[in-house]
PDB file of C-alpha atoms in Angstrom:
ATOM      1  CA  MET A   1       0.000   0.000   0.000  1.00 48.00           C
ATOM      2  CA  SER A   2       2.765   2.397   0.855  1.00 49.00           C
ATOM      3  CA  GLU A   3       4.565   1.486  -2.371  1.00 52.00           C
ATOM      4  CA  ALA A   4       1.443   2.318  -4.396  1.00 50.00           C
ATOM      5  CA  VAL A   5       1.132   5.664  -2.741  1.00 49.00           C
ATOM      6  CA  ALA A   6       4.782   6.384  -3.406  1.00 49.00           C
ATOM      7  CA  ILE A   7       4.438   5.412  -7.063  1.00 51.00           C
ATOM      8  CA  GLY A   8       1.259   7.374  -7.555  1.00 51.00           C
ATOM      9  CA  SER A   9       2.435  10.595  -5.975  1.00 52.00           C
ATOM     10  CA  PRO A  10       3.894  13.155  -8.407  1.00 55.00           C
ATOM     11  CA  VAL A  11       7.581  13.937  -8.131  1.00 52.00           C
ATOM     12  CA  THR A  12       8.191  17.543  -7.159  1.00 53.00           C
ATOM     13  CA  ILE A  13      11.165  19.123  -8.931  1.00 54.00           C
ATOM     14  CA  ARG A  14      12.602  22.062  -7.024  1.00 57.00           C
ATOM     15  CA  ARG A  15      13.854  24.819  -9.251  1.00 56.00           C
ATOM     16  CA  GLU A  16      15.918  27.767  -8.252  1.00 57.00           C
ATOM     17  CA  PRO A  17      14.075  30.801  -9.615  1.00 56.00           C
ATOM     18  CA  GLY A  18      16.140  33.491 -11.207  1.00 62.00           C
ATOM     19  CA  LYS A  19      19.492  31.728 -11.182  1.00 70.00           C
ATOM     20  CA  PHE A  20      20.184  32.919 -14.735  1.00 77.00           C
ATOM     21  CA  TRP A  21      19.600  36.565 -13.830  1.00 81.00           C
ATOM     22  CA  ILE A  22      23.273  36.819 -12.966  1.00 82.00           C
ATOM     23  CA  VAL A  23      24.148  36.714 -16.661  1.00 83.00           C
ATOM     24  CA  PRO A  24      22.960  40.231 -17.720  1.00 83.00           C
ATOM     25  CA  PRO A  25      24.706  42.174 -14.902  1.00 82.00           C
ATOM     26  CA  ALA A  26      27.824  40.027 -15.259  1.00 83.00           C
ATOM     27  CA  ALA A  27      27.928  40.638 -19.016  1.00 85.00           C
ATOM     28  CA  LEU A  28      27.351  44.369 -18.519  1.00 87.00           C
ATOM     29  CA  LEU A  29      30.086  44.527 -15.882  1.00 83.00           C
ATOM     30  CA  ALA A  30      32.480  42.638 -18.135  1.00 84.00           C
ATOM     31  CA  LEU A  31      31.716  44.956 -21.069  1.00 83.00           C
ATOM     32  CA  LEU A  32      31.890  48.269 -19.211  1.00 81.00           C
ATOM     33  CA  PHE A  33      34.575  47.530 -16.609  1.00 81.00           C
ATOM     34  CA  PHE A  34      36.682  44.414 -17.081  1.00 84.00           C
ATOM     35  CA  TYR A  35      37.150  44.767 -20.832  1.00 86.00           C
ATOM     36  CA  PRO A  36      38.462  48.382 -20.670  1.00 85.00           C
ATOM     37  CA  LEU A  37      40.609  47.372 -17.686  1.00 85.00           C
ATOM     38  CA  ALA A  38      42.025  44.482 -19.696  1.00 88.00           C
ATOM     39  CA  LEU A  39      42.804  46.842 -22.588  1.00 87.00           C
ATOM     40  CA  ILE A  40      44.652  49.190 -20.210  1.00 87.00           C
ATOM     41  CA  ALA A  41      46.646  46.279 -18.762  1.00 87.00           C
ATOM     42  CA  ARG A  42      47.474  44.967 -22.243  1.00 89.00           C
ATOM     43  CA  GLN A  43      48.611  48.399 -23.408  1.00 88.00           C
ATOM     44  CA  ALA A  44      50.739  48.726 -20.285  1.00 87.00           C
ATOM     45  CA  PHE A  45      52.528  45.370 -20.364  1.00 87.00           C
ATOM     46  CA  LEU A  46      52.684  44.571 -24.095  1.00 85.00           C
ATOM     47  CA  ASP A  47      54.012  46.483 -27.075  1.00 77.00           C
ATOM     48  CA  ASP A  48      52.271  46.825 -30.435  1.00 72.00           C
ATOM     49  CA  SER A  49      53.457  43.371 -31.523  1.00 75.00           C
ATOM     50  CA  GLY A  50      52.074  41.696 -28.389  1.00 74.00           C
ATOM     51  CA  VAL A  51      55.468  41.091 -26.765  1.00 79.00           C
ATOM     52  CA  ALA A  52      56.057  41.909 -23.126  1.00 83.00           C
ATOM     53  CA  ASN A  53      57.865  45.229 -22.818  1.00 84.00           C
ATOM     54  CA  ALA A  54      59.549  45.022 -19.421  1.00 87.00           C
ATOM     55  CA  ALA A  55      62.174  47.609 -20.367  1.00 88.00           C
ATOM     56  CA  GLU A  56      59.561  50.327 -20.902  1.00 89.00           C
ATOM     57  CA  ILE A  57      57.826  49.463 -17.634  1.00 90.00           C
ATOM     58  CA  PHE A  58      61.112  49.613 -15.769  1.00 93.00           C
ATOM     59  CA  ARG A  59      61.970  52.942 -17.403  1.00 93.00           C
ATOM     60  CA  VAL A  60      58.629  54.531 -16.498  1.00 93.00           C
ATOM     61  CA  LEU A  61      58.607  53.259 -12.912  1.00 93.00           C
ATOM     62  CA  HIS A  62      62.127  54.599 -12.347  1.00 93.00           C
ATOM     63  CA  SER A  63      61.583  57.915 -14.124  1.00 94.00           C
ATOM     64  CA  ARG A  64      61.722  61.171 -12.225  1.00 94.00           C
ATOM     65  CA  PHE A  65      58.280  62.341 -13.364  1.00 93.00           C
ATOM     66  CA  PHE A  66      56.615  59.156 -12.084  1.00 95.00           C
ATOM     67  CA  LEU A  67      58.429  59.145  -8.741  1.00 95.00           C
ATOM     68  CA  ASN A  68      57.651  62.830  -8.196  1.00 95.00           C
ATOM     69  CA  ALA A  69      53.975  62.251  -9.001  1.00 95.00           C
ATOM     70  CA  LEU A  70      53.870  59.234  -6.662  1.00 95.00           C
ATOM     71  CA  VAL A  71      55.453  61.206  -3.823  1.00 95.00           C
ATOM     72  CA  ASN A  72      53.081  64.138  -4.416  1.00 94.00           C
ATOM     73  CA  THR A  73      50.066  61.819  -4.467  1.00 95.00           C
ATOM     74  CA  VAL A  74      51.014  60.040  -1.237  1.00 94.00           C
ATOM     75  CA  THR A  75      52.019  63.278   0.524  1.00 95.00           C
ATOM     76  CA  ILE A  76      48.844  65.149  -0.412  1.00 95.00           C
ATOM     77  CA  SER A  77      46.633  62.166   0.410  1.00 95.00           C
ATOM     78  CA  ILE A  78      48.158  61.596   3.845  1.00 95.00           C
ATOM     79  CA  ALA A  79      48.141  65.319   4.713  1.00 96.00           C
ATOM     80  CA  ALA A  80      44.549  65.788   3.507  1.00 96.00           C
ATOM     81  CA  THR A  81      43.354  62.670   5.329  1.00 95.00           C
ATOM     82  CA  ALA A  82      45.039  63.793   8.546  1.00 96.00           C
ATOM     83  CA  GLY A  83      43.409  67.209   8.187  1.00 96.00           C
ATOM     84  CA  CYS A  84      40.012  65.606   7.568  1.00 95.00           C
ATOM     85  CA  LEU A  85      40.413  63.429  10.666  1.00 94.00           C
ATOM     86  CA  ILE A  86      41.330  66.382  12.875  1.00 94.00           C
ATOM     87  CA  VAL A  87      38.668  68.769  11.558  1.00 94.00           C
ATOM     88  CA  GLY A  88      36.015  66.051  11.411  1.00 93.00           C
ATOM     89  CA  LEU A  89      36.729  64.905  14.967  1.00 93.00           C
ATOM     90  CA  VAL A  90      36.551  68.433  16.367  1.00 92.00           C
ATOM     91  CA  LEU A  91      33.325  69.215  14.488  1.00 92.00           C
ATOM     92  CA  ALA A  92      31.749  65.907  15.495  1.00 91.00           C
ATOM     93  CA  LEU A  93      32.591  66.454  19.178  1.00 90.00           C
ATOM     94  CA  ILE A  94      31.051  69.923  19.081  1.00 90.00           C
ATOM     95  CA  LEU A  95      27.922  68.858  17.204  1.00 89.00           C
ATOM     96  CA  ALA A  96      27.358  65.747  19.306  1.00 86.00           C
ATOM     97  CA  PHE A  97      28.265  66.851  22.825  1.00 85.00           C
ATOM     98  CA  VAL A  98      28.050  70.664  22.936  1.00 83.00           C
ATOM     99  CA  PRO A  99      24.353  71.591  22.920  1.00 74.00           C
ATOM    100  CA  PHE A 100      23.526  74.733  20.968  1.00 79.00           C
ATOM    101  CA  PRO A 101      20.561  75.827  18.835  1.00 82.00           C
ATOM    102  CA  GLY A 102      20.849  74.844  15.187  1.00 79.00           C
ATOM    103  CA  SER A 103      23.413  72.046  15.612  1.00 76.00           C
ATOM    104  CA  GLY A 104      21.322  69.721  13.446  1.00 78.00           C
ATOM    105  CA  PHE A 105      21.069  72.350  10.721  1.00 82.00           C
ATOM    106  CA  ILE A 106      24.843  72.861  10.793  1.00 82.00           C
ATOM    107  CA  ALA A 107      25.411  69.111  10.476  1.00 80.00           C
ATOM    108  CA  ARG A 108      23.069  68.910   7.466  1.00 82.00           C
ATOM    109  CA  LEU A 109      24.698  71.967   5.931  1.00 81.00           C
ATOM    110  CA  ILE A 110      28.125  70.334   6.164  1.00 80.00           C
ATOM    111  CA  ASP A 111      26.668  67.235   4.515  1.00 77.00           C
ATOM    112  CA  THR A 112      25.791  69.268   1.435  1.00 80.00           C
ATOM    113  CA  PHE A 113      29.492  69.434   0.557  1.00 76.00           C
ATOM    114  CA  ILE A 114      29.219  65.765  -0.427  1.00 78.00           C
ATOM    115  CA  ALA A 115      26.718  66.674  -3.167  1.00 78.00           C
ATOM    116  CA  LEU A 116      28.731  69.597  -4.551  1.00 79.00           C
ATOM    117  CA  PRO A 117      31.266  69.108  -7.365  1.00 81.00           C
ATOM    118  CA  THR A 118      34.827  69.603  -6.205  1.00 81.00           C
ATOM    119  CA  PHE A 119      35.529  72.423  -8.660  1.00 80.00           C
ATOM    120  CA  LEU A 120      33.017  74.650  -6.841  1.00 84.00           C
ATOM    121  CA  VAL A 121      35.149  74.541  -3.689  1.00 84.00           C
ATOM    122  CA  THR A 122      38.310  75.335  -5.642  1.00 84.00           C
ATOM    123  CA  LEU A 123      36.494  78.150  -7.443  1.00 86.00           C
ATOM    124  CA  ALA A 124      35.382  79.589  -4.101  1.00 86.00           C
ATOM    125  CA  PHE A 125      38.945  79.310  -2.799  1.00 86.00           C
ATOM    126  CA  THR A 126      40.163  81.183  -5.872  1.00 86.00           C
ATOM    127  CA  PHE A 127      37.734  84.012  -5.169  1.00 88.00           C
ATOM    128  CA  LEU A 128      38.803  84.115  -1.516  1.00 87.00           C
ATOM    129  CA  TYR A 129      42.538  83.333  -1.491  1.00 86.00           C
ATOM    130  CA  GLY A 130      43.658  83.717  -5.106  1.00 84.00           C
ATOM    131  CA  SER A 131      46.105  86.331  -6.323  1.00 82.00           C
ATOM    132  CA  ALA A 132      43.167  88.617  -7.198  1.00 81.00           C
ATOM    133  CA  GLY A 133      40.907  87.217  -4.488  1.00 86.00           C
ATOM    134  CA  MET A 134      39.118  89.082  -1.729  1.00 90.00           C
ATOM    135  CA  LEU A 135      41.783  88.473   0.927  1.00 88.00           C
ATOM    136  CA  ASN A 136      44.740  89.601  -1.177  1.00 88.00           C
ATOM    137  CA  THR A 137      42.851  92.570  -2.595  1.00 89.00           C
ATOM    138  CA  GLY A 138      41.856  93.725   0.869  1.00 89.00           C
ATOM    139  CA  LEU A 139      45.370  93.338   2.286  1.00 88.00           C
ATOM    140  CA  MET A 140      46.981  95.109  -0.674  1.00 90.00           C
ATOM    141  CA  GLU A 141      44.584  98.047  -0.353  1.00 88.00           C
ATOM    142  CA  ALA A 142      44.859  98.231   3.432  1.00 88.00           C
ATOM    143  CA  PHE A 143      48.659  98.097   3.607  1.00 87.00           C
ATOM    144  CA  SER A 144      49.565  99.467   0.130  1.00 85.00           C
ATOM    145  CA  LEU A 145      51.354  96.249  -0.817  1.00 85.00           C
ATOM    146  CA  PRO A 146      52.710  95.907  -4.358  1.00 86.00           C
ATOM    147  CA  LEU A 147      52.260  92.129  -4.511  1.00 85.00           C
ATOM    148  CA  PRO A 148      49.655  89.715  -3.116  1.00 86.00           C
ATOM    149  CA  PRO A 149      50.900  88.631   0.338  1.00 87.00           C
ATOM    150  CA  VAL A 150      48.939  85.340   0.433  1.00 84.00           C
ATOM    151  CA  ASP A 151      50.037  82.832  -2.182  1.00 82.00           C
ATOM    152  CA  PHE A 152      49.567  79.423  -0.537  1.00 83.00           C
ATOM    153  CA  LEU A 153      46.616  78.512  -2.780  1.00 84.00           C
ATOM    154  CA  TYR A 154      48.770  77.645  -5.785  1.00 86.00           C
ATOM    155  CA  SER A 155      50.910  75.187  -3.833  1.00 87.00           C
ATOM    156  CA  THR A 156      50.632  71.757  -2.260  1.00 90.00           C
ATOM    157  CA  TRP A 157      49.008  73.262   0.821  1.00 90.00           C
ATOM    158  CA  GLY A 158      46.286  74.879  -1.274  1.00 90.00           C
ATOM    159  CA  VAL A 159      45.409  71.481  -2.721  1.00 92.00           C
ATOM    160  CA  VAL A 160      45.437  69.941   0.768  1.00 94.00           C
ATOM    161  CA  LEU A 161      43.168  72.677   2.170  1.00 92.00           C
ATOM    162  CA  ALA A 162      40.673  72.246  -0.672  1.00 91.00           C
ATOM    163  CA  GLU A 163      40.597  68.471  -0.228  1.00 93.00           C
ATOM    164  CA  VAL A 164      40.122  68.814   3.534  1.00 94.00           C
ATOM    165  CA  THR A 165      37.151  71.102   2.886  1.00 91.00           C
ATOM    166  CA  VAL A 166      35.597  68.692   0.392  1.00 91.00           C
ATOM    167  CA  TYR A 167      36.176  65.377   2.179  1.00 93.00           C
ATOM    168  CA  THR A 168      35.714  66.240   5.873  1.00 92.00           C
ATOM    169  CA  PRO A 169      31.982  65.251   5.715  1.00 90.00           C
ATOM    170  CA  PHE A 170      33.114  61.686   4.949  1.00 90.00           C
ATOM    171  CA  ILE A 171      34.710  61.683   8.417  1.00 91.00           C
ATOM    172  CA  LEU A 172      31.931  63.617  10.135  1.00 90.00           C
ATOM    173  CA  ARG A 173      29.080  61.292   9.174  1.00 87.00           C
ATOM    174  CA  PRO A 174      30.433  58.022  10.672  1.00 87.00           C
ATOM    175  CA  LEU A 175      31.713  59.899  13.727  1.00 90.00           C
ATOM    176  CA  LEU A 176      28.284  61.359  14.477  1.00 88.00           C
ATOM    177  CA  ALA A 177      26.773  57.893  14.053  1.00 86.00           C
ATOM    178  CA  ALA A 178      29.325  56.439  16.487  1.00 86.00           C
ATOM    179  CA  PHE A 179      28.859  59.251  19.009  1.00 86.00           C
ATOM    180  CA  SER A 180      25.089  58.709  18.993  1.00 83.00           C
ATOM    181  CA  LEU A 181      25.747  55.260  20.509  1.00 82.00           C
ATOM    182  CA  VAL A 182      27.919  56.551  23.360  1.00 81.00           C
ATOM    183  CA  ASP A 183      26.295  56.064  26.769  1.00 78.00           C
ATOM    184  CA  ARG A 184      25.681  59.546  28.156  1.00 77.00           C
ATOM    185  CA  GLY A 185      25.544  58.035  31.633  1.00 78.00           C
ATOM    186  CA  GLN A 186      29.259  57.220  31.453  1.00 78.00           C
ATOM    187  CA  ILE A 187      30.032  60.822  30.527  1.00 79.00           C
ATOM    188  CA  GLU A 188      27.915  62.156  33.376  1.00 78.00           C
ATOM    189  CA  ALA A 189      29.481  59.712  35.843  1.00 80.00           C
ATOM    190  CA  ALA A 190      32.992  60.689  34.777  1.00 76.00           C
ATOM    191  CA  SER A 191      32.085  64.366  35.092  1.00 77.00           C
ATOM    192  CA  VAL A 192      30.648  63.844  38.590  1.00 76.00           C
ATOM    193  CA  LEU A 193      33.829  62.052  39.632  1.00 75.00           C
ATOM    194  CA  GLY A 194      35.819  65.137  38.638  1.00 76.00           C
ATOM    195  CA  ALA A 195      37.199  64.107  35.247  1.00 76.00           C
ATOM    196  CA  ARG A 196      38.142  67.038  33.029  1.00 81.00           C
ATOM    197  CA  PRO A 197      36.603  67.332  29.544  1.00 78.00           C
ATOM    198  CA  PHE A 198      39.840  66.340  27.808  1.00 83.00           C
ATOM    199  CA  ARG A 199      40.084  63.182  29.916  1.00 83.00           C
ATOM    200  CA  ILE A 200      36.442  62.325  29.228  1.00 81.00           C
ATOM    201  CA  VAL A 201      37.070  62.676  25.506  1.00 81.00           C
ATOM    202  CA  ARG A 202      40.254  60.605  25.671  1.00 82.00           C
ATOM    203  CA  GLN A 203      39.003  57.761  27.871  1.00 82.00           C
ATOM    204  CA  VAL A 204      35.250  57.593  27.235  1.00 82.00           C
ATOM    205  CA  ILE A 205      34.443  59.056  23.817  1.00 85.00           C
ATOM    206  CA  LEU A 206      37.483  58.307  21.646  1.00 86.00           C
ATOM    207  CA  PRO A 207      37.451  54.505  22.167  1.00 85.00           C
ATOM    208  CA  ALA A 208      33.980  54.451  20.610  1.00 82.00           C
ATOM    209  CA  ALA A 209      35.163  56.662  17.746  1.00 86.00           C
ATOM    210  CA  ILE A 210      38.230  54.665  16.681  1.00 87.00           C
ATOM    211  CA  PRO A 211      36.377  52.308  14.242  1.00 84.00           C
ATOM    212  CA  ALA A 212      34.615  55.290  12.641  1.00 86.00           C
ATOM    213  CA  LEU A 213      37.906  57.170  12.346  1.00 89.00           C
ATOM    214  CA  ILE A 214      39.546  54.191  10.663  1.00 86.00           C
ATOM    215  CA  ALA A 215      36.668  53.652   8.228  1.00 84.00           C
ATOM    216  CA  GLY A 216      36.265  57.334   7.375  1.00 87.00           C
ATOM    217  CA  GLY A 217      40.010  57.910   7.183  1.00 89.00           C
ATOM    218  CA  SER A 218      40.576  54.999   4.812  1.00 87.00           C
ATOM    219  CA  LEU A 219      37.741  56.259   2.588  1.00 88.00           C
ATOM    220  CA  CYS A 220      39.232  59.767   2.546  1.00 92.00           C
ATOM    221  CA  LEU A 221      42.632  58.300   1.708  1.00 91.00           C
ATOM    222  CA  LEU A 222      41.104  56.414  -1.218  1.00 90.00           C
ATOM    223  CA  LEU A 223      39.271  59.482  -2.516  1.00 92.00           C
ATOM    224  CA  THR A 224      42.226  61.858  -2.193  1.00 93.00           C
ATOM    225  CA  VAL A 225      44.574  59.445  -3.963  1.00 93.00           C
ATOM    226  CA  ASN A 226      42.275  59.543  -7.002  1.00 92.00           C
ATOM    227  CA  GLU A 227      41.409  63.256  -6.819  1.00 92.00           C
ATOM    228  CA  PHE A 228      41.820  64.939 -10.185  1.00 91.00           C
ATOM    229  CA  GLY A 229      39.539  67.979 -10.393  1.00 87.00           C
ATOM    230  CA  ILE A 230      40.927  69.906  -7.423  1.00 90.00           C
ATOM    231  CA  VAL A 231      44.548  69.525  -8.508  1.00 90.00           C
ATOM    232  CA  LEU A 232      43.751  70.426 -12.119  1.00 88.00           C
ATOM    233  CA  PHE A 233      41.529  73.404 -11.280  1.00 85.00           C
ATOM    234  CA  ILE A 234      43.895  74.967  -8.742  1.00 85.00           C
ATOM    235  CA  GLY A 235      46.805  74.532 -11.132  1.00 78.00           C
ATOM    236  CA  ALA A 236      49.403  74.437  -8.364  1.00 75.00           C
ATOM    237  CA  LYS A 237      52.861  74.964  -9.808  1.00 76.00           C
ATOM    238  CA  GLY A 238      54.899  71.754  -9.811  1.00 79.00           C
ATOM    239  CA  VAL A 239      52.152  69.738  -8.064  1.00 88.00           C
ATOM    240  CA  ILE A 240      51.621  66.748 -10.351  1.00 93.00           C
ATOM    241  CA  THR A 241      49.774  63.738  -8.945  1.00 94.00           C
ATOM    242  CA  LEU A 242      49.262  60.319 -10.540  1.00 94.00           C
ATOM    243  CA  PRO A 243      45.787  61.109 -12.011  1.00 94.00           C
ATOM    244  CA  LEU A 244      47.062  64.408 -13.389  1.00 93.00           C
ATOM    245  CA  LEU A 245      50.158  62.679 -14.812  1.00 94.00           C
ATOM    246  CA  ILE A 246      47.975  60.068 -16.530  1.00 94.00           C
ATOM    247  CA  TYR A 247      45.897  62.862 -18.072  1.00 93.00           C
ATOM    248  CA  GLY A 248      48.998  64.707 -19.241  1.00 92.00           C
ATOM    249  CA  LYS A 249      50.648  61.656 -20.799  1.00 93.00           C
ATOM    250  CA  ALA A 250      47.483  60.391 -22.513  1.00 91.00           C
ATOM    251  CA  ILE A 251      45.798  63.619 -23.670  1.00 90.00           C
ATOM    252  CA  GLN A 252      48.588  66.154 -24.002  1.00 88.00           C
ATOM    253  CA  GLU A 253      51.536  63.973 -25.070  1.00 90.00           C
ATOM    254  CA  SER A 254      49.682  60.998 -26.645  1.00 88.00           C
ATOM    255  CA  ALA A 255      52.032  58.631 -24.775  1.00 91.00           C
ATOM    256  CA  TYR A 256      49.357  56.010 -24.241  1.00 90.00           C
ATOM    257  CA  GLN A 257      51.587  53.172 -23.087  1.00 91.00           C
ATOM    258  CA  VAL A 258      53.226  55.372 -20.455  1.00 93.00           C
ATOM    259  CA  ALA A 259      49.793  56.549 -19.333  1.00 93.00           C
ATOM    260  CA  CYS A 260      48.545  52.955 -19.090  1.00 93.00           C
ATOM    261  CA  ILE A 261      51.567  51.874 -17.024  1.00 93.00           C
ATOM    262  CA  ILE A 262      50.937  54.690 -14.559  1.00 95.00           C
ATOM    263  CA  ALA A 263      47.207  53.909 -14.606  1.00 93.00           C
ATOM    264  CA  VAL A 264      47.882  50.297 -13.605  1.00 93.00           C
ATOM    265  CA  VAL A 265      49.932  51.517 -10.647  1.00 93.00           C
ATOM    266  CA  ASN A 266      47.168  53.941  -9.689  1.00 94.00           C
ATOM    267  CA  ILE A 267      44.551  51.186  -9.968  1.00 92.00           C
ATOM    268  CA  ALA A 268      46.615  48.832  -7.801  1.00 92.00           C
ATOM    269  CA  LEU A 269      47.037  51.565  -5.194  1.00 91.00           C
ATOM    270  CA  SER A 270      43.308  52.342  -5.280  1.00 90.00           C
ATOM    271  CA  LEU A 271      42.294  48.686  -4.940  1.00 89.00           C
ATOM    272  CA  GLY A 272      44.604  48.278  -1.965  1.00 88.00           C
ATOM    273  CA  LEU A 273      43.088  51.312  -0.263  1.00 86.00           C
ATOM    274  CA  PHE A 274      39.584  50.095  -1.131  1.00 86.00           C
ATOM    275  CA  GLY A 275      40.362  46.773   0.518  1.00 85.00           C
ATOM    276  CA  LEU A 276      41.518  48.681   3.592  1.00 79.00           C
ATOM    277  CA  TYR A 277      38.280  50.674   3.562  1.00 79.00           C
ATOM    278  CA  ARG A 278      36.103  47.553   3.253  1.00 82.00           C
ATOM    279  CA  PHE A 279      37.981  45.876   6.091  1.00 80.00           C
ATOM    280  CA  ALA A 280      37.577  48.951   8.297  1.00 72.00           C
ATOM    281  CA  ALA A 281      33.906  49.314   7.359  1.00 70.00           C
ATOM    282  CA  GLY A 282      33.354  45.644   8.160  1.00 74.00           C
ATOM    283  CA  ARG A 283      34.932  46.099  11.559  1.00 66.00           C
ATOM    284  CA  LEU A 284      32.667  49.090  12.091  1.00 60.00           C
ATOM    285  CA  GLY A 285      29.650  47.042  11.117  1.00 58.00           C
ATOM    286  CA  ALA A 286      28.772  49.024   8.017  1.00 50.00           C
TER     287      ALA A 286
END
């Protein structure tokens, strides 16, 4: 009887719905991302005849223009990231723990910098601190100076200041989220026991902020390494970074193989920093 029931019952075939839907996005990703990346890698490592060109790679990687651009990129990125961490931490502490009317509006206003194109910040800096900007014009008229006294904008520090202004919100957002989870009772208890504000920040607040600082800092480092618009728009004399060098070699000099070699280095650096960011974001729980 049980065998008859088993024979008579229909066999249910379980199908996995939508398992072929991976094909369209994978094909689109391969067409728009991996194929151009493969062309860049081929142009970088092979010559026109398809033979590996190690001599050209060695020459480019040991050239003065590449090493200078690499040093400028790393220096500007580290300085800008450090500035973002300092400014973002101070702003986050004030907005989160110093009650004042309009703190939420100020936080949202700072967030708007994320939506603005980077050239707007550099344009504003030019109007304020440029050779013919408001600051220099006012100082020259007030003190009868023949030349503009403030000229930091067209230097490495001008690029760093612009990048700090643009990318500080990427530090501020995760810090405010981390500070919202801090137990206010611990702060009040430490204050009652006589702890000074600096000690409360160092021993109670900062331990909760370290994951957010790492995640936001690694993201800022990734973004500043690949920043192109700020450096190009400011036009700082002698400040050539890897993205700007790639643009110059490919567009201005038509040295496509040199540009592709530098691009591969820039991509490898970016992927390493992105891995650092994902690891830090995972530790943060993002």
